[in-house]
Coordinates of C-alpha atoms and ligand atoms in Angstrom, one line a residue:
M1 CA 14.1 18.7 7.8
I2 CA 13.8 15.4 7.9
I3 CA 16.2 12.7 6.3
G4 CA 14.8 9.0 5.5
V5 CA 17.1 6.0 5.7
A6 CA 15.7 2.8 4.3
D7 CA 18.0 -0.3 4.3
T8 CA 17.8 -4.2 3.9
T9 CA 18.3 -7.4 5.8
F10 CA 19.8 -8.8 2.6
A11 CA 22.8 -6.6 2.6
R12 CA 25.8 -8.2 4.2
A13 CA 26.8 -5.3 6.1
N14 CA 24.6 -2.5 8.2
M15 CA 24.2 -0.1 5.5
G16 CA 21.5 2.0 7.6
A17 CA 23.8 2.1 10.7
F18 CA 26.6 3.7 8.4
A19 CA 24.2 6.2 7.1
V20 CA 22.8 7.4 10.5
D21 CA 26.2 7.7 11.9
E22 CA 27.4 9.7 8.9
L23 CA 24.5 11.8 8.5
K24 CA 24.8 12.7 12.4
K25 CA 28.4 13.9 11.7
H26 CA 27.1 16.7 9.3
T27 CA 23.8 17.6 10.1
S28 CA 21.3 18.1 12.9
A29 CA 18.4 17.1 10.8
R30 CA 15.9 14.8 12.1
I31 CA 16.6 10.9 10.8
I32 CA 13.9 8.3 10.4
R33 CA 15.1 4.9 9.5
V34 CA 13.4 1.7 8.0
T35 CA 14.6 -1.7 7.3
V36 CA 12.9 -4.2 4.6
P37 CA 14.2 -7.6 3.3
G38 CA 15.4 -6.9 -0.2
V39 CA 15.9 -4.2 -2.6
K40 CA 12.6 -4.6 -4.4
D41 CA 11.1 -3.7 -1.0
L42 CA 13.0 0.0 -1.1
P43 CA 11.0 1.8 -3.4
V44 CA 7.6 1.9 -1.4
A45 CA 9.3 2.3 1.7
A46 CA 11.2 5.4 0.4
K47 CA 7.8 6.4 -1.0
K48 CA 6.3 5.8 2.6
L49 CA 9.0 7.9 4.3
I50 CA 8.5 10.8 1.9
E51 CA 4.0 10.8 2.1
E52 CA 3.8 9.5 5.3
E53 CA 6.8 10.8 7.5
R54 CA 7.6 13.8 5.5
C55 CA 11.3 13.4 4.7
D56 CA 12.6 15.8 2.4
I57 CA 14.9 13.1 0.9
V58 CA 15.8 9.5 1.3
M59 CA 18.7 7.0 0.9
A60 CA 17.9 3.6 -0.2
L61 CA 20.5 1.5 0.5
G62 CA 20.8 -2.1 -0.8
M63 CA 23.2 -4.6 -2.0
P64 CA 22.5 -6.6 -5.2
G65 CA 23.8 -10.2 -5.1
G66 CA 26.3 -11.4 -8.0
K67 CA 24.0 -14.0 -9.4
D68 CA 22.0 -12.8 -13.1
Q69 CA 18.6 -12.9 -11.1
D70 CA 19.9 -10.4 -8.6
K71 CA 21.2 -8.1 -11.3
I72 CA 17.6 -7.9 -12.6
C73 CA 15.9 -7.9 -9.1
A74 CA 18.4 -4.4 -8.8
H75 CA 17.4 -3.3 -12.1
E76 CA 13.5 -3.5 -11.0
A77 CA 14.4 -1.9 -8.2
S78 CA 15.8 0.9 -9.5
Q79 CA 13.2 1.3 -11.9
G80 CA 10.9 1.5 -8.7
I81 CA 13.2 3.8 -6.9
M82 CA 13.3 6.4 -10.1
M83 CA 9.1 6.0 -10.1
A84 CA 8.9 6.6 -6.6
Q85 CA 11.2 9.9 -7.2
L86 CA 9.0 11.2 -9.9
M87 CA 5.8 10.5 -7.9
T88 CA 6.8 12.4 -5.0
N89 CA 9.1 14.8 -6.6
K90 CA 11.9 14.4 -3.7
H91 CA 15.3 12.8 -4.4
I92 CA 15.7 9.1 -3.2
I93 CA 19.6 8.6 -3.4
E94 CA 20.0 5.0 -4.5
V95 CA 23.3 3.6 -2.5
F96 CA 23.5 0.1 -4.4
V97 CA 26.7 -2.0 -3.8
H98 CA 26.6 -4.8 -6.1
E99 CA 28.4 -8.1 -4.4
D100 CA 30.5 -8.5 -7.3
E101 CA 32.3 -5.4 -7.1
A102 CA 34.5 -6.2 -4.6
K103 CA 37.0 -9.1 -4.8
N104 CA 36.6 -10.7 -1.3
D105 CA 34.3 -10.2 1.9
A106 CA 36.9 -7.7 3.4
E107 CA 36.7 -5.4 0.3
L108 CA 32.8 -5.7 0.2
A109 CA 32.4 -4.9 3.8
W110 CA 34.6 -1.9 3.2
L111 CA 32.7 -0.7 0.2
L112 CA 29.6 -1.1 1.8
E113 CA 30.7 1.4 4.6
Q114 CA 32.3 3.9 2.2
R115 CA 29.7 4.4 -0.5
T116 CA 27.0 4.7 2.3
R117 CA 29.2 7.3 4.0
E118 CA 29.8 9.3 0.7
H119 CA 26.5 9.0 -0.5
A120 CA 25.2 10.2 3.1
V121 CA 27.5 13.3 2.5
N122 CA 25.9 14.1 -1.1
V123 CA 22.4 13.9 0.5
V124 CA 23.5 16.6 3.3
L125 CA 25.0 18.8 0.5
M126 CA 21.9 18.0 -1.9
L127 CA 19.2 19.3 1.2
T128 CA 21.5 21.9 3.0
R129 CA 24.1 23.4 0.7
P130 CA 23.4 22.6 -3.1
Q131 CA 25.8 25.6 -3.9
D132 CA 28.5 23.2 -2.6
M133 CA 27.3 20.5 -4.8
T134 CA 27.6 22.6 -7.8
K135 CA 31.4 23.2 -6.8
L136 CA 32.0 19.7 -7.4
A137 CA 30.1 19.7 -10.8
G138 CA 32.3 17.6 -13.2
T139 CA 35.1 16.7 -11.2
G140 CA 34.5 12.9 -11.7
Q141 CA 33.4 12.0 -8.2
R142 CA 32.8 8.1 -7.2
Q143 CA 31.6 6.5 -4.1
G144 CA 33.8 4.0 -2.5
F145 CA 36.5 3.4 -4.7
A146 CA 38.7 6.0 -6.0
D147 CA 37.2 9.4 -7.7
A148 CA 37.6 9.2 -11.4
G149 CA 38.7 12.8 -11.5
P150 CA 38.2 15.4 -14.3
A151 CA 39.1 14.5 -17.7
R152 CA 41.1 17.4 -18.5
R153 CA 43.8 18.2 -15.7
Ligands
LIG1 O1 9.6 -8.5 -1.2 C1 10.3 -9.6 -1.1 C2 11.5 -10.1 -2.0 O2 11.1 -10.3 -3.3 C3 12.5 -9.0 -2.0 O3 12.8 -8.4 -0.9 C4 13.7 -8.8 -3.2 O4 14.5 -7.5 -3.0 C5 15.0 -10.0 -2.3 N1 16.0 -10.3 -3.3 C6 15.6 -11.2 -4.3 O5 14.7 -11.8 -4.6 C7 16.7 -11.5 -5.3 O6 16.8 -12.6 -6.4 C8 16.8 -9.7 -3.3 C9 18.1 -9.8 -4.2 N2 17.8 -11.0 -5.2 C10 19.2 -9.3 -3.9 O7 20.0 -9.3 -5.0 N3 19.5 -8.1 -3.5 C11 18.3 -7.7 -2.3 N4 17.2 -8.6 -2.5 O8 18.4 -7.0 -1.7
LIG2 O1 21.2 8.0 -6.4 C1 22.6 7.9 -6.4 C2 23.2 7.2 -7.6 O2 22.7 5.8 -7.6 C3 23.0 7.9 -8.6 O3 23.6 9.2 -8.5 C4 23.7 7.0 -10.1 O4 23.5 7.6 -11.1 C5 25.4 7.1 -9.8 N1 25.8 5.9 -10.8 C6 26.0 4.7 -10.7 O5 25.6 4.5 -9.7 C7 26.6 4.0 -11.6 O6 26.5 2.4 -11.3 C8 26.3 6.7 -12.3 C9 27.0 5.7 -12.8 N2 27.1 4.3 -12.6 C10 27.3 6.2 -14.4 O7 28.0 5.6 -15.1 N3 27.3 7.5 -14.4 C11 26.6 8.2 -13.7 N4 26.0 8.0 -12.3 O8 26.4 9.7 -13.8
LIG3 O1 33.8 3.3 -12.4 C1 34.1 2.1 -11.4 C2 32.6 2.3 -10.6 O2 32.1 3.5 -10.2 C3 31.5 1.6 -11.7 O3 31.8 0.3 -11.8 C4 30.0 1.9 -10.9 O4 29.1 1.4 -11.7 C5 30.0 1.3 -9.4 N1 28.6 1.4 -8.8 C6 27.6 0.8 -8.8 O5 27.4 -0.1 -9.3 C7 26.4 1.1 -8.0 O6 25.4 0.5 -8.3 C8 28.6 2.9 -8.2 C9 27.4 3.2 -7.6 N2 26.7 2.3 -7.3 C10 27.6 4.5 -6.9 O7 26.7 5.1 -6.4 N3 28.6 5.5 -7.0 C11 29.6 4.7 -7.5 N4 29.7 3.4 -8.4 O8 31.1 5.5 -7.6

């Protein structure tokens, strides 16, 4: 099994390094990492990891900025990531942290790391233990900030 990791130089923390570090704690699968300038470059980077590097699943890591043009950019990138998934029939787990989700740089740095690590665990479960993912169905999981939890307790 091979896991692809694509990240960006635009993000304000080394999301790819967090992903690789977390993946290695949970799996001995081979990891192939690539870095591109920004989120709009992630769809083809992920598609190349799947089609040319034979990855079974890919993490697409990026940080949309807080301005309106960044939000549009992120929406376009998401559309591209979904198109790449449909073209390849492989999951590309999109890990986006919007810069304005955090109230300051310290929280942003924490969120970029925490969301990346939690989605890395999701990737390992989806690839190697999908039945354990199903055990979490409907439990209000979130990545980074606190889980929402189930509506009925
Ligand atoms: O293909 C080169 C760039 O167009 C591409 O890297 C973009 O994703 C870069 N970029 C923007 O042009 C922009 O307006 C990014 C953002 N906003 C953004 O918020 N986050 C990014 N890239 O990762
Ligand atoms: O590929 C990994 C995630 O990007 C993907 O699972 C998203 O669907 C997760 N997600 C968000 O990133 C978000 O901002 C979800 C929501 N909002 C949402 O409102 N409901 C979801 N997922 O089921
Ligand atoms: O309910 C609070 C947050 O979950 C909500 O604001 C989400 O929209 C935040 N969010 C993103 O904006 C995003 O791009 C999340 C993800 N991705 C994600 O992958 N996982 C989240 N939130 O839990």
